[in-house]
PDB file of C-alpha atoms in Angstrom:
ATOM      1  CA  MET C   1     115.375  94.690 110.436  1.00 76.00           C
ATOM      2  CA  ALA C   2     111.713  94.932 111.331  1.00 92.00           C
ATOM      3  CA  ARG C   3     109.688  91.787 110.752  1.00 94.00           C
ATOM      4  CA  ARG C   4     105.994  92.158 109.910  1.00 95.00           C
ATOM      5  CA  LEU C   5     103.181  89.816 108.949  1.00 96.00           C
ATOM      6  CA  MET C   6     102.072  91.070 105.538  1.00 96.00           C
ATOM      7  CA  PHE C   7      99.828  90.453 102.566  1.00 95.00           C
ATOM      8  CA  VAL C   8     102.051  90.131  99.470  1.00 96.00           C
ATOM      9  CA  GLN C   9     100.767  89.933  95.889  1.00 93.00           C
ATOM     10  CA  LEU C  10     102.675  89.589  92.627  1.00 93.00           C
ATOM     11  CA  LYS C  11     101.240  92.121  90.193  1.00 89.00           C
ATOM     12  CA  SER C  12     103.448  91.705  87.089  1.00 87.00           C
ATOM     13  CA  GLY C  13     102.249  89.341  84.396  1.00 79.00           C
ATOM     14  CA  HIS C  14      98.891  88.597  85.991  1.00 77.00           C
ATOM     15  CA  GLN C  15      96.479  91.303  84.812  1.00 74.00           C
ATOM     16  CA  ILE C  16      97.588  93.386  87.818  1.00 67.00           C
ATOM     17  CA  ASP C  17      95.070  92.033  90.362  1.00 76.00           C
ATOM     18  CA  ARG C  18      95.052  88.322  89.548  1.00 83.00           C
ATOM     19  CA  GLY C  19      98.569  87.329  90.600  1.00 87.00           C
ATOM     20  CA  PRO C  20      99.390  84.840  93.325  1.00 91.00           C
ATOM     21  CA  SER C  21      99.367  86.159  96.861  1.00 94.00           C
ATOM     22  CA  TRP C  22     100.647  85.174 100.262  1.00 96.00           C
ATOM     23  CA  ILE C  23     100.370  85.964 103.921  1.00 97.00           C
ATOM     24  CA  ALA C  24     104.028  85.923 104.877  1.00 97.00           C
ATOM     25  CA  TRP C  25     106.665  87.316 107.190  1.00 97.00           C
ATOM     26  CA  VAL C  26     108.401  90.252 105.531  1.00 97.00           C
ATOM     27  CA  ASP C  27     111.635  91.766 106.815  1.00 96.00           C
ATOM     28  CA  PHE C  28     112.021  95.514 106.285  1.00 96.00           C
ATOM     29  CA  ASN C  29     115.216  97.512 106.594  1.00 95.00           C
ATOM     30  CA  LYS C  30     115.469 100.450 108.987  1.00 94.00           C
ATOM     31  CA  THR C  31     114.104 102.963 106.448  1.00 93.00           C
ATOM     32  CA  TRP C  32     111.288 100.639 105.271  1.00 92.00           C
ATOM     33  CA  LYS C  33     112.478 101.114 101.658  1.00 96.00           C
ATOM     34  CA  THR C  34     113.733  97.540 101.244  1.00 97.00           C
ATOM     35  CA  ALA C  35     111.779  94.379 102.027  1.00 97.00           C
ATOM     36  CA  ARG C  36     112.834  90.747 101.933  1.00 98.00           C
ATOM     37  CA  VAL C  37     110.324  87.961 101.382  1.00 98.00           C
ATOM     38  CA  HIS C  38     110.623  84.472  99.902  1.00 97.00           C
ATOM     39  CA  GLY C  39     114.283  85.067  99.082  1.00 97.00           C
ATOM     40  CA  ARG C  40     113.520  88.202  97.067  1.00 98.00           C
ATOM     41  CA  GLU C  41     114.788  91.700  97.684  1.00 98.00           C
ATOM     42  CA  LEU C  42     112.059  94.248  97.025  1.00 97.00           C
ATOM     43  CA  ARG C  43     112.456  98.017  96.908  1.00 97.00           C
ATOM     44  CA  ARG C  44     109.809 100.616  97.541  1.00 96.00           C
ATOM     45  CA  PHE C  45     108.360 101.930  94.305  1.00 90.00           C
ATOM     46  CA  GLN C  46     105.142 103.729  93.522  1.00 84.00           C
ATOM     47  CA  ALA C  47     103.341 102.710  90.360  1.00 78.00           C
ATOM     48  CA  PHE C  48      99.804 101.953  89.348  1.00 75.00           C
ATOM     49  CA  ASP C  49      98.652  99.370  91.886  1.00 82.00           C
ATOM     50  CA  ALA C  50     102.171  98.400  93.045  1.00 87.00           C
ATOM     51  CA  ASN C  51     104.360  99.649  95.859  1.00 93.00           C
ATOM     52  CA  PHE C  52     107.491  97.459  95.597  1.00 96.00           C
ATOM     53  CA  TYR C  53     109.551  95.911  92.818  1.00 95.00           C
ATOM     54  CA  ASP C  54     111.977  92.978  92.773  1.00 97.00           C
ATOM     55  CA  VAL C  55     115.508  94.325  92.264  1.00 97.00           C
ATOM     56  CA  VAL C  56     116.537  91.233  90.234  1.00 98.00           C
ATOM     57  CA  THR C  57     113.484  90.498  88.066  1.00 97.00           C
ATOM     58  CA  GLY C  58     111.800  93.936  87.976  1.00 95.00           C
ATOM     59  CA  GLU C  59     108.448  92.343  88.855  1.00 94.00           C
ATOM     60  CA  TRP C  60     105.964  94.536  90.694  1.00 92.00           C
ATOM     61  CA  PHE C  61     104.398  93.633  94.030  1.00 94.00           C
ATOM     62  CA  TRP C  62     101.817  94.986  96.428  1.00 93.00           C
ATOM     63  CA  LEU C  63     102.635  94.706 100.138  1.00 94.00           C
ATOM     64  CA  SER C  64     100.219  95.703 102.860  1.00 93.00           C
ATOM     65  CA  GLY C  65      99.077  94.633 106.273  1.00 93.00           C
ATOM     66  CA  PRO C  66      96.551  91.791 106.090  1.00 95.00           C
ATOM     67  CA  LYS C  67      92.890  92.658 106.529  1.00 93.00           C
ATOM     68  CA  ARG C  68      90.971  90.964 109.286  1.00 93.00           C
ATOM     69  CA  ASP C  69      87.879  90.660 107.043  1.00 92.00           C
ATOM     70  CA  ARG C  70      90.039  88.832 104.439  1.00 90.00           C
ATOM     71  CA  THR C  71      89.309  91.335 101.656  1.00 87.00           C
ATOM     72  CA  ASP C  72      92.981  91.699 100.708  1.00 88.00           C
ATOM     73  CA  LEU C  73      92.338  90.633  97.110  1.00 84.00           C
ATOM     74  CA  ARG C  74      90.184  92.677  94.774  1.00 73.00           C
ATOM     75  CA  TYR C  75      89.822  90.140  91.965  1.00 72.00           C
ATOM     76  CA  GLY C  76      92.457  87.555  92.757  1.00 68.00           C
ATOM     77  CA  PRO C  77      92.533  83.890  91.903  1.00 70.00           C
ATOM     78  CA  GLY C  78      91.482  82.837  95.398  1.00 76.00           C
ATOM     79  CA  PRO C  79      92.470  83.420  98.980  1.00 86.00           C
ATOM     80  CA  PRO C  80      96.136  84.135  99.642  1.00 93.00           C
ATOM     81  CA  HIS C  81      98.420  81.231 100.453  1.00 95.00           C
ATOM     82  CA  VAL C  82      99.384  81.384 104.125  1.00 97.00           C
ATOM     83  CA  ASP C  83     103.035  80.493 104.664  1.00 98.00           C
ATOM     84  CA  GLU C  84     103.314  77.732 107.243  1.00 98.00           C
ATOM     85  CA  ASP C  85     105.595  79.770 109.518  1.00 97.00           C
ATOM     86  CA  ALA C  86     103.047  82.632 109.475  1.00 97.00           C
ATOM     87  CA  ARG C  87      99.909  80.550 110.026  1.00 97.00           C
ATOM     88  CA  GLU C  88      99.714  80.769 113.827  1.00 97.00           C
ATOM     89  CA  ALA C  89     100.241  84.551 113.910  1.00 96.00           C
ATOM     90  CA  TYR C  90      97.759  85.064 111.054  1.00 96.00           C
ATOM     91  CA  GLU C  91      95.065  82.939 112.682  1.00 96.00           C
ATOM     92  CA  ALA C  92      95.565  84.812 115.962  1.00 96.00           C
ATOM     93  CA  PHE C  93      95.210  88.100 114.063  1.00 96.00           C
ATOM     94  CA  LEU C  94      92.001  86.886 112.396  1.00 95.00           C
ATOM     95  CA  GLY C  95      90.737  85.982 115.868  1.00 96.00           C
ATOM     96  CA  GLY C  96      91.242  89.536 117.120  1.00 95.00           C
ATOM     97  CA  ALA C  97      94.892  89.704 118.230  1.00 94.00           C
ATOM     98  CA  PRO C  98      96.931  92.700 117.084  1.00 93.00           C
ATOM     99  CA  LEU C  99      99.357  92.261 114.217  1.00 88.00           C
ATOM    100  CA  PRO C 100     102.746  91.115 115.518  1.00 81.00           C
ATOM    101  CA  GLY C 101     104.922  94.169 116.008  1.00 67.00           C
ATOM    102  CA  ARG C 102     101.872  96.415 116.065  1.00 64.00           C
ATOM    103  CA  GLU C 103     100.536  95.594 119.515  1.00 53.00           C
ATOM    104  CA  ASP C 104      99.871  99.280 120.173  1.00 45.00           C
ATOM    105  CA  GLY C 105      97.466  99.678 117.283  1.00 41.00           C
TER     106      GLY C 105
END
């Protein structure tokens, strides 16, 4: 499993771009087609404004690397919630450090 600090937003049921969002650790399988976050198993899926879906609920999600300028949300309800276990790595990233696991770029 590859662990990455990611921006995660729930798209289903929230007018696509107004769902809750998080900065969280996401575990990806070897092929990067399955992700695990917050106890959910997400599978890669390409749809309008979504790139993963929850295999149990069918809800759509957007996962991407966080943006240093904090423009992850287009219209969202506010800044993403930062999971407590991701806070230190996220703040270091905002301060100029590379994303964990992406030190080469």
